[in-house]
Amino acid sequence: MYNSIKEVNMTSSKLKSINKSAKKLEEEEVFGMSDDDVDVVTGMPVGCTTIFDTGWETNPRPTTPVGNCMSSARDWTSCSGPCWWPAQTPDGVTNFPNFQNQCLAVESDWRNLNFSIKK
Amino acid sequence: MPNILYAKDYIYAACSNVLHIIDCETDTVIEKIRYNDYIAEGEPSKDGNNYYMHNWHKIYNVNTNKNEIVDIYRFETDTTDFFIGDISVSQNNQKLYISSVITKRKSNVPKLNVLPPQLIVFDIEKSRMIKSYEIPYNIGEIITLRNDPNHIILIGYDIYKFNLNTGEYKVIKKLTKQDNPREVKYNQFPQWKNWSPGDHGIFNEPAYGPKGLYYLLINRNNSEISMIHGEEVYFMYSTVIDPNKEYIYGVMDELVKVKLDNGKTITSKLIDKGTYYSVAITSDGEKVYAGPGGNDITVYDADNLEKKSVIPLESDGAVMHRITK
């Protein structure tokens, strides 16, 4: 199926930047993580996501969450660092360093969690 | 009648706000040490007298004889952010090696200056940094060598041997940064360091390649690295080798027992409590502890992986270590 799709070489395409942010891309101020010769940490300084391909966690039980790439209650707290689910979990590194005080055991205390909405 | 002293195993489970100390004879929590933090990782000193655990910004020093926090090492200032990737205790128990990322800012300039990642050598007795070196990005594990105080092993994108006298390092095992993109890459998660009782010096972690699961073995006696191809693919966060160097026990959603010399699966059990991160084994090799992930640890018979008991914890955690004293 993919063979029928004509590949587009983005680097030699005629795309032109129309604002300052796009121009920065042309000036190579932003690098992709796949650029092997450039050691740039784009998101977090150290952490599993920058080393590790996400999505390997599985749930072999017939209960939710079923399938891959699902943050579950069991690893919710630990993923609050520089880790897998930065959008779904509070940022325990910088903005919510003591969020664990709201729910020490997430599986049973998750209703207490209000790191984004102040009561 | 003479007093007979014998060593006992304890599990130190560092969870949110509480460090649980578990007696491995009774499999009960016998003591709790409280703080106000999430703990990312920890490591016992080589003599077992201290347990060092860290969150993302500071390190707690726990005296395991008194079972109390005796020091907290903070590195941040008003203009410096200090992020800790991993810590390791030197073989003589006098220094900590810290993988860190330091960000500096000037109060009058709206710019952050992110320094290259640093390896900090920290003198525990003097409670201060004594050396720092530039290291590769994303070092998630620091491993000391048993007979070589001048080198340590760093694990990140690749595995490096680092010279503590010169600050130079060389790649001793390529994992992800292969020169040729067609070469095999290994997906590996350097986070947990589950030490074996007696410290035979063989450190093990799971790694994943295009042909499945591999067991990455780092020999801390001579810094040699080897890989064993697993017979079956299990997803594991971390592993531990038994004291007799016969079996590997790995854990994530299942607890798996694997023959060390050929990677063949002996048996596996689904963990009915849910995902676990760490695994430990007692000094006699008879009991395996899996957890925490949520707020519990499950105890298994090391022989057949039959569940023996579940130890409830007060809070969620990711780290557990056996300390024999």
CSV table of N, CA, C and O in Angstrom, one decimal, chain B residues 157-275:
chain,number,residue,atom,x,y,z
B,157,TYR,N,21.9,6.2,26.1
B,157,TYR,CA,21.6,5.7,24.7
B,157,TYR,C,22.5,4.5,24.4
B,157,TYR,O,22.1,3.6,23.6
B,158,ASP,N,23.7,4.6,24.9
B,158,ASP,CA,24.7,3.4,24.7
B,158,ASP,C,25.2,3.1,26.1
B,158,ASP,O,24.9,3.8,27.1
B,159,ILE,N,26.2,2.2,26.2
B,159,ILE,CA,26.8,1.9,27.4
B,159,ILE,C,28.3,2.4,27.3
B,159,ILE,O,29.0,2.1,26.4
B,160,TYR,N,28.7,3.2,28.3
B,160,TYR,CA,30.0,3.8,28.3
B,160,TYR,C,30.8,3.4,29.5
B,160,TYR,O,30.3,3.1,30.6
B,161,LYS,N,32.1,3.3,29.3
B,161,LYS,CA,33.1,3.1,30.4
B,161,LYS,C,33.7,4.5,30.7
B,161,LYS,O,34.3,5.1,29.8
B,162,PHE,N,33.5,5.0,31.9
B,162,PHE,CA,33.9,6.4,32.2
B,162,PHE,C,35.2,6.4,33.1
B,162,PHE,O,35.2,5.7,34.1
B,163,ASN,N,36.2,7.2,32.8
B,163,ASN,CA,37.4,7.3,33.6
B,163,ASN,C,37.2,8.4,34.6
B,163,ASN,O,37.1,9.6,34.2
B,164,LEU,N,37.2,8.1,35.8
B,164,LEU,CA,37.0,9.1,36.9
B,164,LEU,C,38.2,10.0,37.1
B,164,LEU,O,38.1,11.0,37.8
B,165,ASN,N,39.4,9.6,36.6
B,165,ASN,CA,40.6,10.4,36.7
B,165,ASN,C,40.7,11.5,35.6
B,165,ASN,O,41.0,12.6,35.9
B,166,THR,N,40.3,11.1,34.4
B,166,THR,CA,40.5,12.0,33.3
B,166,THR,C,39.2,12.6,32.8
B,166,THR,O,39.2,13.6,32.0
B,167,GLY,N,38.1,12.0,33.1
B,167,GLY,CA,36.8,12.4,32.6
B,167,GLY,C,36.5,11.9,31.2
B,167,GLY,O,35.5,12.3,30.6
B,168,GLU,N,37.4,11.1,30.7
B,168,GLU,CA,37.2,10.6,29.3
B,168,GLU,C,36.3,9.3,29.4
B,168,GLU,O,36.3,8.6,30.4
B,169,TYR,N,35.6,9.1,28.3
B,169,TYR,CA,34.7,7.9,28.3
B,169,TYR,C,34.7,7.3,26.9
B,169,TYR,O,35.0,8.0,25.9
B,170,LYS,N,34.4,6.0,26.8
B,170,LYS,CA,34.4,5.3,25.5
B,170,LYS,C,33.1,4.4,25.5
B,170,LYS,O,32.7,3.9,26.6
B,171,VAL,N,32.6,4.2,24.3
B,171,VAL,CA,31.4,3.4,24.2
B,171,VAL,C,31.9,1.9,24.3
B,171,VAL,O,32.8,1.5,23.5
B,172,ILE,N,31.3,1.1,25.2
B,172,ILE,CA,31.7,-0.3,25.2
B,172,ILE,C,30.6,-1.2,24.7
B,172,ILE,O,30.8,-2.4,24.5
B,173,LYS,N,29.4,-0.6,24.6
B,173,LYS,CA,28.3,-1.4,23.9
B,173,LYS,C,27.3,-0.4,23.3
B,173,LYS,O,26.8,0.4,24.0
B,174,LYS,N,27.2,-0.6,22.0
B,174,LYS,CA,26.2,0.3,21.3
B,174,LYS,C,24.8,-0.3,21.5
B,174,LYS,O,24.6,-1.5,21.3
B,175,LEU,N,23.9,0.6,21.8
B,175,LEU,CA,22.5,0.2,22.0
B,175,LEU,C,21.6,0.9,20.9
B,175,LEU,O,21.0,0.2,20.2
B,176,THR,N,21.7,2.2,20.9
B,176,THR,CA,20.8,2.9,20.0
B,176,THR,C,21.5,3.8,19.0
B,176,THR,O,21.0,4.0,17.9
B,177,LYS,N,22.7,4.3,19.4
B,177,LYS,CA,23.4,5.2,18.5
B,177,LYS,C,24.4,4.5,17.5
B,177,LYS,O,25.6,4.7,17.6
B,178,GLN,N,23.8,3.5,16.8
B,178,GLN,CA,24.7,2.8,15.9
B,178,GLN,C,25.2,3.7,14.7
B,178,GLN,O,24.4,4.5,14.3
B,179,ASP,N,26.4,3.5,14.3
B,179,ASP,CA,27.0,4.3,13.2
B,179,ASP,C,26.3,4.0,11.9
B,179,ASP,O,26.0,4.8,11.2
B,180,ASN,N,26.0,2.7,11.7
B,180,ASN,CA,25.3,2.3,10.5
B,180,ASN,C,23.8,2.1,10.9
B,180,ASN,O,23.5,1.3,11.7
B,181,PRO,N,22.9,2.9,10.2
B,181,PRO,CA,21.5,2.8,10.6
B,181,PRO,C,20.9,1.4,10.4
B,181,PRO,O,19.8,1.0,10.9
B,182,ARG,N,21.6,0.5,9.6
B,182,ARG,CA,21.1,-0.8,9.4
B,182,ARG,C,21.4,-1.8,10.5
B,182,ARG,O,20.9,-2.9,10.6
B,183,GLU,N,22.4,-1.3,11.3
B,183,GLU,CA,22.8,-2.2,12.4
B,183,GLU,C,21.6,-2.3,13.5
B,183,GLU,O,20.8,-1.4,13.6
B,184,VAL,N,21.6,-3.4,14.2
B,184,VAL,CA,20.6,-3.7,15.2
B,184,VAL,C,20.7,-2.7,16.3
B,184,VAL,O,21.7,-2.5,16.9
B,185,LYS,N,19.5,-2.2,16.7
B,185,LYS,CA,19.4,-1.3,17.8
B,185,LYS,C,18.7,-2.1,18.9
B,185,LYS,O,17.8,-2.9,18.7
B,186,TYR,N,19.0,-1.7,20.2
B,186,TYR,CA,18.3,-2.3,21.3
B,186,TYR,C,17.6,-1.3,22.1
B,186,TYR,O,18.2,-0.3,22.5
B,187,ASN,N,16.3,-1.6,22.4
B,187,ASN,CA,15.5,-0.7,23.2
B,187,ASN,C,15.6,-1.1,24.6
B,187,ASN,O,15.3,-2.3,25.0
B,188,GLN,N,16.1,-0.2,25.4
B,188,GLN,CA,16.4,-0.6,26.8
B,188,GLN,C,16.1,0.5,27.7
B,188,GLN,O,16.2,1.7,27.4
B,189,PHE,N,15.7,0.2,28.9
B,189,PHE,CA,15.2,1.2,29.9
B,189,PHE,C,16.0,1.2,31.1
B,189,PHE,O,15.8,0.5,32.0
B,190,PRO,N,17.1,2.1,31.1
B,190,PRO,CA,18.0,2.1,32.3
B,190,PRO,C,17.4,2.8,33.5
B,190,PRO,O,17.4,4.1,33.5
B,191,GLN,N,16.8,2.1,34.4
B,191,GLN,CA,16.2,2.8,35.6
B,191,GLN,C,16.4,2.0,36.9
B,191,GLN,O,16.9,2.6,37.8
B,192,TRP,N,16.1,0.8,36.9
B,192,TRP,CA,16.2,0.0,38.1
B,192,TRP,C,17.4,-0.8,38.3
B,192,TRP,O,17.9,-1.4,37.3
B,193,LYS,N,18.0,-0.7,39.4
B,193,LYS,CA,19.2,-1.5,39.7
B,193,LYS,C,18.9,-2.4,40.9
B,193,LYS,O,19.0,-2.1,42.0
B,194,ASN,N,18.5,-3.6,40.5
B,194,ASN,CA,18.2,-4.6,41.5
B,194,ASN,C,19.4,-5.5,41.8
B,194,ASN,O,19.8,-6.3,41.0
B,195,TRP,N,20.0,-5.3,43.0
B,195,TRP,CA,21.2,-6.0,43.3
B,195,TRP,C,21.0,-7.4,43.8
B,195,TRP,O,20.0,-7.6,44.6
B,196,SER,N,21.8,-8.3,43.5
B,196,SER,CA,21.7,-9.7,44.0
B,196,SER,C,22.3,-9.8,45.4
B,196,SER,O,23.3,-9.1,45.7
B,197,PRO,N,21.8,-10.7,46.2
B,197,PRO,CA,22.4,-10.9,47.5
B,197,PRO,C,23.9,-11.4,47.4
B,197,PRO,O,24.2,-12.2,46.5
B,198,GLY,N,24.7,-10.9,48.2
B,198,GLY,CA,26.1,-11.3,48.2
B,198,GLY,C,26.9,-10.6,47.1
B,198,GLY,O,28.1,-10.6,47.1
B,199,ASP,N,26.3,-9.9,46.2
B,199,ASP,CA,26.9,-9.2,45.1
B,199,ASP,C,27.9,-10.0,44.4
B,199,ASP,O,29.1,-9.8,44.5
B,200,HIS,N,27.4,-10.9,43.5
B,200,HIS,CA,28.3,-11.7,42.7
B,200,HIS,C,28.9,-10.8,41.5
B,200,HIS,O,29.7,-11.3,40.8
B,201,GLY,N,28.4,-9.7,41.4
B,201,GLY,CA,28.9,-8.7,40.4
B,201,GLY,C,28.3,-8.8,39.0
B,201,GLY,O,28.7,-8.0,38.2
B,202,ILE,N,27.3,-9.6,38.8
B,202,ILE,CA,26.7,-9.7,37.5
B,202,ILE,C,25.4,-8.8,37.6
B,202,ILE,O,24.4,-9.2,38.4
B,203,PHE,N,25.3,-7.8,36.8
B,203,PHE,CA,24.1,-6.9,36.8
B,203,PHE,C,23.4,-7.2,35.5
B,203,PHE,O,23.9,-7.4,34.4
B,204,ASN,N,22.1,-7.3,35.6
B,204,ASN,CA,21.2,-7.7,34.5
B,204,ASN,C,20.1,-6.8,34.2
B,204,ASN,O,19.5,-6.2,35.2
B,205,GLU,N,19.8,-6.5,33.0
B,205,GLU,CA,18.6,-5.7,32.6
B,205,GLU,C,18.0,-6.3,31.3
B,205,GLU,O,18.7,-6.9,30.5
B,206,PRO,N,16.7,-6.2,31.1
B,206,PRO,CA,16.2,-6.6,29.8
B,206,PRO,C,16.5,-5.6,28.7
B,206,PRO,O,16.6,-4.4,29.0
B,207,ALA,N,16.6,-6.1,27.5
B,207,ALA,CA,16.7,-5.2,26.3
B,207,ALA,C,16.0,-5.8,25.2
B,207,ALA,O,15.8,-7.1,25.1
B,208,TYR,N,15.5,-5.0,24.3
B,208,TYR,CA,14.6,-5.5,23.2
B,208,TYR,C,15.2,-5.2,21.8
B,208,TYR,O,15.6,-4.0,21.6
B,209,GLY,N,15.3,-6.2,21.0
B,209,GLY,CA,15.8,-6.0,19.6
B,209,GLY,C,14.8,-6.5,18.6
B,209,GLY,O,13.8,-7.0,19.0
B,210,PRO,N,15.2,-6.5,17.4
B,210,PRO,CA,14.2,-7.0,16.4
B,210,PRO,C,13.9,-8.4,16.5
B,210,PRO,O,12.9,-8.9,15.9
B,211,LYS,N,14.7,-9.2,17.1
B,211,LYS,CA,14.5,-10.6,17.3
B,211,LYS,C,13.9,-11.0,18.6
B,211,LYS,O,13.9,-12.1,19.0
B,212,GLY,N,13.5,-10.0,19.4
B,212,GLY,CA,12.9,-10.3,20.7
B,212,GLY,C,13.6,-9.7,21.9
B,212,GLY,O,14.3,-8.7,21.8
B,213,LEU,N,13.4,-10.5,22.9
B,213,LEU,CA,14.0,-10.1,24.3
B,213,LEU,C,15.4,-10.6,24.4
B,213,LEU,O,15.7,-11.7,24.1
B,214,TYR,N,16.2,-9.7,25.0
B,214,TYR,CA,17.6,-10.1,25.3
B,214,TYR,C,17.8,-9.8,26.8
B,214,TYR,O,17.2,-8.8,27.3
B,215,TYR,N,18.7,-10.5,27.4
B,215,TYR,CA,19.1,-10.2,28.8
B,215,TYR,C,20.5,-9.6,28.7
B,215,TYR,O,21.4,-10.3,28.3
B,216,LEU,N,20.6,-8.4,29.0
B,216,LEU,CA,21.9,-7.7,29.0
B,216,LEU,C,22.6,-7.9,30.3
B,216,LEU,O,22.1,-7.6,31.4
B,217,LEU,N,23.8,-8.5,30.2
B,217,LEU,CA,24.6,-8.8,31.4
B,217,LEU,C,25.8,-7.9,31.5
B,217,LEU,O,26.6,-7.9,30.5
B,218,ILE,N,26.0,-7.2,32.5
B,218,ILE,CA,27.2,-6.4,32.8
B,218,ILE,C,27.9,-7.0,33.9
B,218,ILE,O,27.4,-7.1,35.0
B,219,ASN,N,29.1,-7.4,33.6
B,219,ASN,CA,30.0,-8.0,34.7
B,219,ASN,C,30.7,-6.9,35.4
B,219,ASN,O,31.7,-6.3,34.8
B,220,ARG,N,30.4,-6.7,36.6
B,220,ARG,CA,31.0,-5.6,37.3
B,220,ARG,C,32.4,-6.0,37.9
B,220,ARG,O,33.1,-5.2,38.5
B,221,ASN,N,32.8,-7.2,37.6
B,221,ASN,CA,34.1,-7.7,38.0
B,221,ASN,C,35.2,-7.3,37.0
B,221,ASN,O,36.3,-7.1,37.3
B,222,ASN,N,34.8,-7.3,35.7
B,222,ASN,CA,35.8,-7.0,34.7
B,222,ASN,C,35.2,-6.1,33.6
B,222,ASN,O,35.8,-6.0,32.5
B,223,SER,N,34.0,-5.5,33.8
B,223,SER,CA,33.3,-4.6,32.9
B,223,SER,C,33.0,-5.2,31.5
B,223,SER,O,32.9,-4.5,30.5
B,224,GLU,N,32.9,-6.6,31.4
B,224,GLU,CA,32.5,-7.2,30.2
B,224,GLU,C,31.0,-7.2,30.0
B,224,GLU,O,30.3,-7.3,31.0
B,225,ILE,N,30.5,-7.1,28.8
B,225,ILE,CA,29.1,-7.0,28.5
B,225,ILE,C,28.7,-8.1,27.6
B,225,ILE,O,29.4,-8.4,26.6
B,226,SER,N,27.7,-8.8,27.9
B,226,SER,CA,27.2,-9.9,27.0
B,226,SER,C,25.7,-9.8,27.0
B,226,SER,O,25.0,-9.2,27.8
B,227,MET,N,25.1,-10.5,26.0
B,227,MET,CA,23.7,-10.6,25.9
B,227,MET,C,23.2,-12.0,25.6
B,227,MET,O,23.8,-12.8,24.9
B,228,ILE,N,22.1,-12.4,26.3
B,228,ILE,CA,21.5,-13.7,26.1
B,228,ILE,C,20.2,-13.5,25.5
B,228,ILE,O,19.4,-12.7,26.0
B,229,HIS,N,19.9,-14.2,24.4
B,229,HIS,CA,18.6,-14.1,23.7
B,229,HIS,C,17.6,-14.9,24.5
B,229,HIS,O,17.7,-16.1,24.7
B,230,GLY,N,16.5,-14.2,24.9
B,230,GLY,CA,15.4,-14.9,25.6
B,230,GLY,C,14.7,-15.8,24.7
B,230,GLY,O,14.4,-15.5,23.6
B,231,GLU,N,14.3,-16.9,25.3
B,231,GLU,CA,13.5,-17.9,24.5
B,231,GLU,C,12.1,-17.3,24.1
B,231,GLU,O,11.7,-17.5,23.0
B,232,GLU,N,11.5,-16.7,25.0
B,232,GLU,CA,10.2,-16.1,24.8
B,232,GLU,C,10.3,-14.6,25.1
B,232,GLU,O,11.1,-14.1,25.9
B,233,VAL,N,9.3,-13.8,24.5
B,233,VAL,CA,9.3,-12.4,24.7
B,233,VAL,C,8.4,-12.1,25.9
B,233,VAL,O,7.2,-12.4,25.8
B,234,TYR,N,8.9,-11.6,26.9
B,234,TYR,CA,8.1,-11.0,28.0
B,234,TYR,C,8.5,-9.6,28.2
B,234,TYR,O,9.6,-9.2,27.9
B,235,PHE,N,7.5,-8.8,28.5
B,235,PHE,CA,7.8,-7.4,28.8
B,235,PHE,C,8.2,-7.2,30.2
B,235,PHE,O,7.4,-7.6,31.1
B,236,MET,N,9.4,-6.6,30.5
B,236,MET,CA,9.9,-6.5,31.8
B,236,MET,C,10.4,-5.1,32.0
B,236,MET,O,11.1,-4.5,31.2
B,237,TYR,N,10.1,-4.6,33.2
B,237,TYR,CA,10.8,-3.4,33.6
B,237,TYR,C,12.2,-3.6,34.1
B,237,TYR,O,13.1,-2.9,33.8
B,238,SER,N,12.3,-4.6,35.0
B,238,SER,CA,13.6,-4.9,35.6
B,238,SER,C,13.7,-6.4,35.9
B,238,SER,O,12.8,-7.1,35.9
B,239,THR,N,15.0,-6.7,36.2
B,239,THR,CA,15.3,-8.1,36.5
B,239,THR,C,16.3,-8.2,37.7
B,239,THR,O,16.9,-7.2,38.1
B,240,VAL,N,16.4,-9.4,38.3
B,240,VAL,CA,17.4,-9.6,39.3
B,240,VAL,C,17.9,-11.1,39.1
B,240,VAL,O,17.2,-11.9,38.6
B,241,ILE,N,19.2,-11.3,39.4
B,241,ILE,CA,19.8,-12.6,39.3
B,241,ILE,C,19.9,-13.2,40.6
B,241,ILE,O,20.2,-12.5,41.6
B,242,ASP,N,19.6,-14.5,40.7
B,242,ASP,CA,19.6,-15.1,42.1
B,242,ASP,C,21.1,-15.2,42.5
B,242,ASP,O,22.0,-15.1,41.8
B,243,PRO,N,21.2,-15.5,43.9
B,243,PRO,CA,22.6,-15.5,44.4
B,243,PRO,C,23.5,-16.5,43.8
B,243,PRO,O,24.7,-16.4,43.8
B,244,ASN,N,22.9,-17.6,43.3
B,244,ASN,CA,23.8,-18.7,42.8
B,244,ASN,C,24.0,-18.6,41.3
B,244,ASN,O,24.6,-19.4,40.6
B,245,LYS,N,23.6,-17.4,40.7
B,245,LYS,CA,23.8,-17.1,39.3
B,245,LYS,C,23.2,-18.2,38.4
B,245,LYS,O,23.8,-18.6,37.4
B,246,GLU,N,22.0,-18.7,38.8
B,246,GLU,CA,21.4,-19.8,37.9
B,246,GLU,C,20.2,-19.2,37.2
B,246,GLU,O,19.9,-19.6,36.1
B,247,TYR,N,19.4,-18.3,37.8
B,247,TYR,CA,18.2,-17.8,37.2
B,247,TYR,C,18.1,-16.3,37.2
B,247,TYR,O,18.7,-15.6,38.1
B,248,ILE,N,17.3,-15.8,36.3
B,248,ILE,CA,16.9,-14.4,36.2
B,248,ILE,C,15.5,-14.3,36.5
B,248,ILE,O,14.7,-15.1,36.0
B,249,TYR,N,15.1,-13.4,37.4
B,249,TYR,CA,13.7,-13.1,37.7
B,249,TYR,C,13.4,-11.8,37.1
B,249,TYR,O,14.0,-10.8,37.4
B,250,GLY,N,12.4,-11.7,36.2
B,250,GLY,CA,12.0,-10.4,35.6
B,250,GLY,C,10.6,-10.1,35.9
B,250,GLY,O,9.7,-10.9,36.1
B,251,VAL,N,10.3,-8.8,35.9
B,251,VAL,CA,8.9,-8.4,36.3
B,251,VAL,C,8.4,-7.2,35.5
B,251,VAL,O,9.1,-6.3,35.1
B,252,MET,N,7.1,-7.2,35.2
B,252,MET,CA,6.3,-6.1,34.8
B,252,MET,C,4.9,-6.5,35.1
B,252,MET,O,4.4,-6.5,36.2
B,253,ASP,N,4.2,-7.0,34.1
B,253,ASP,CA,2.8,-7.5,34.3
B,253,ASP,C,2.8,-9.0,34.7
B,253,ASP,O,1.9,-9.5,35.2
B,254,GLU,N,4.0,-9.7,34.4
B,254,GLU,CA,4.2,-11.0,34.8
B,254,GLU,C,5.5,-11.1,35.6
B,254,GLU,O,6.4,-10.3,35.4
B,255,LEU,N,5.6,-12.1,36.4
B,255,LEU,CA,6.8,-12.5,37.1
B,255,LEU,C,7.4,-13.7,36.3
B,255,LEU,O,6.6,-14.7,36.1
B,256,VAL,N,8.6,-13.6,35.8
B,256,VAL,CA,9.1,-14.6,34.9
B,256,VAL,C,10.4,-15.2,35.5
B,256,VAL,O,11.3,-14.4,36.0
B,257,LYS,N,10.6,-16.5,35.5
B,257,LYS,CA,11.8,-17.1,35.9
B,257,LYS,C,12.5,-17.7,34.7
B,257,LYS,O,11.9,-18.5,34.0
B,258,VAL,N,13.8,-17.3,34.5
B,258,VAL,CA,14.5,-17.7,33.3
B,258,VAL,C,15.8,-18.3,33.6
B,258,VAL,O,16.5,-17.8,34.6
B,259,LYS,N,16.2,-19.3,32.9
B,259,LYS,CA,17.6,-19.9,33.1
B,259,LYS,C,18.6,-18.9,32.6
B,259,LYS,O,18.5,-18.4,31.5
B,260,LEU,N,19.6,-18.6,33.5
B,260,LEU,CA,20.6,-17.5,33.1
B,260,LEU,C,21.5,-17.9,32.0
B,260,LEU,O,21.8,-17.1,31.2
B,261,ASP,N,21.8,-19.2,31.9
B,261,ASP,CA,22.9,-19.5,30.9
B,261,ASP,C,22.3,-19.7,29.5
B,261,ASP,O,23.1,-19.6,28.5
B,262,ASN,N,21.0,-19.9,29.3
B,262,ASN,CA,20.5,-20.0,27.9
B,262,ASN,C,19.2,-19.2,27.6
B,262,ASN,O,18.7,-19.3,26.5
B,263,GLY,N,18.7,-18.5,28.6
B,263,GLY,CA,17.5,-17.7,28.3
B,263,GLY,C,16.2,-18.4,28.2
B,263,GLY,O,15.2,-17.8,27.8
B,264,LYS,N,16.2,-19.7,28.6
B,264,LYS,CA,15.0,-20.5,28.5
B,264,LYS,C,14.1,-20.1,29.7
B,264,LYS,O,14.5,-20.0,30.8
B,265,THR,N,12.8,-20.0,29.4
B,265,THR,CA,11.8,-19.7,30.4
B,265,THR,C,11.5,-21.0,31.2
B,265,THR,O,11.2,-22.0,30.7
B,266,ILE,N,11.7,-20.8,32.5
B,266,ILE,CA,11.3,-21.9,33.4
B,266,ILE,C,9.9,-21.9,33.8
B,266,ILE,O,9.1,-22.9,33.6
B,267,THR,N,9.4,-20.7,34.2
B,267,THR,CA,8.0,-20.6,34.5
B,267,THR,C,7.6,-19.1,34.5
B,267,THR,O,8.5,-18.2,34.7
B,268,SER,N,6.4,-18.8,34.4
B,268,SER,CA,5.9,-17.4,34.5
B,268,SER,C,4.6,-17.3,35.2
B,268,SER,O,3.8,-18.3,35.1
B,269,LYS,N,4.3,-16.2,35.9
B,269,LYS,CA,3.0,-16.1,36.5
B,269,LYS,C,2.5,-14.6,36.3
B,269,LYS,O,3.2,-13.7,36.4
B,270,LEU,N,1.2,-14.5,35.9
B,270,LEU,CA,0.6,-13.2,35.8
B,270,LEU,C,0.5,-12.6,37.2
B,270,LEU,O,0.0,-13.3,38.1
B,271,ILE,N,0.8,-11.4,37.3
B,271,ILE,CA,0.7,-10.7,38.6
B,271,ILE,C,-0.7,-10.1,38.7
B,271,ILE,O,-1.0,-9.2,38.0
B,272,ASP,N,-1.5,-10.7,39.6
B,272,ASP,CA,-2.9,-10.3,39.6
B,272,ASP,C,-3.1,-9.0,40.2
B,272,ASP,O,-4.2,-8.4,40.1
B,273,LYS,N,-2.1,-8.4,41.0
B,273,LYS,CA,-2.3,-7.1,41.5
B,273,LYS,C,-2.1,-6.0,40.5
B,273,LYS,O,-2.5,-4.9,40.7
B,274,GLY,N,-1.4,-6.3,39.4
B,274,GLY,CA,-1.1,-5.3,38.4
B,274,GLY,C,0.4,-5.1,38.2
B,274,GLY,O,1.2,-5.9,38.6
B,275,THR,N,0.7,-4.0,37.5
B,275,THR,CA,2.1,-3.7,37.0
B,275,THR,C,3.0,-3.5,38.2
B,275,THR,O,2.7,-2.8,39.2
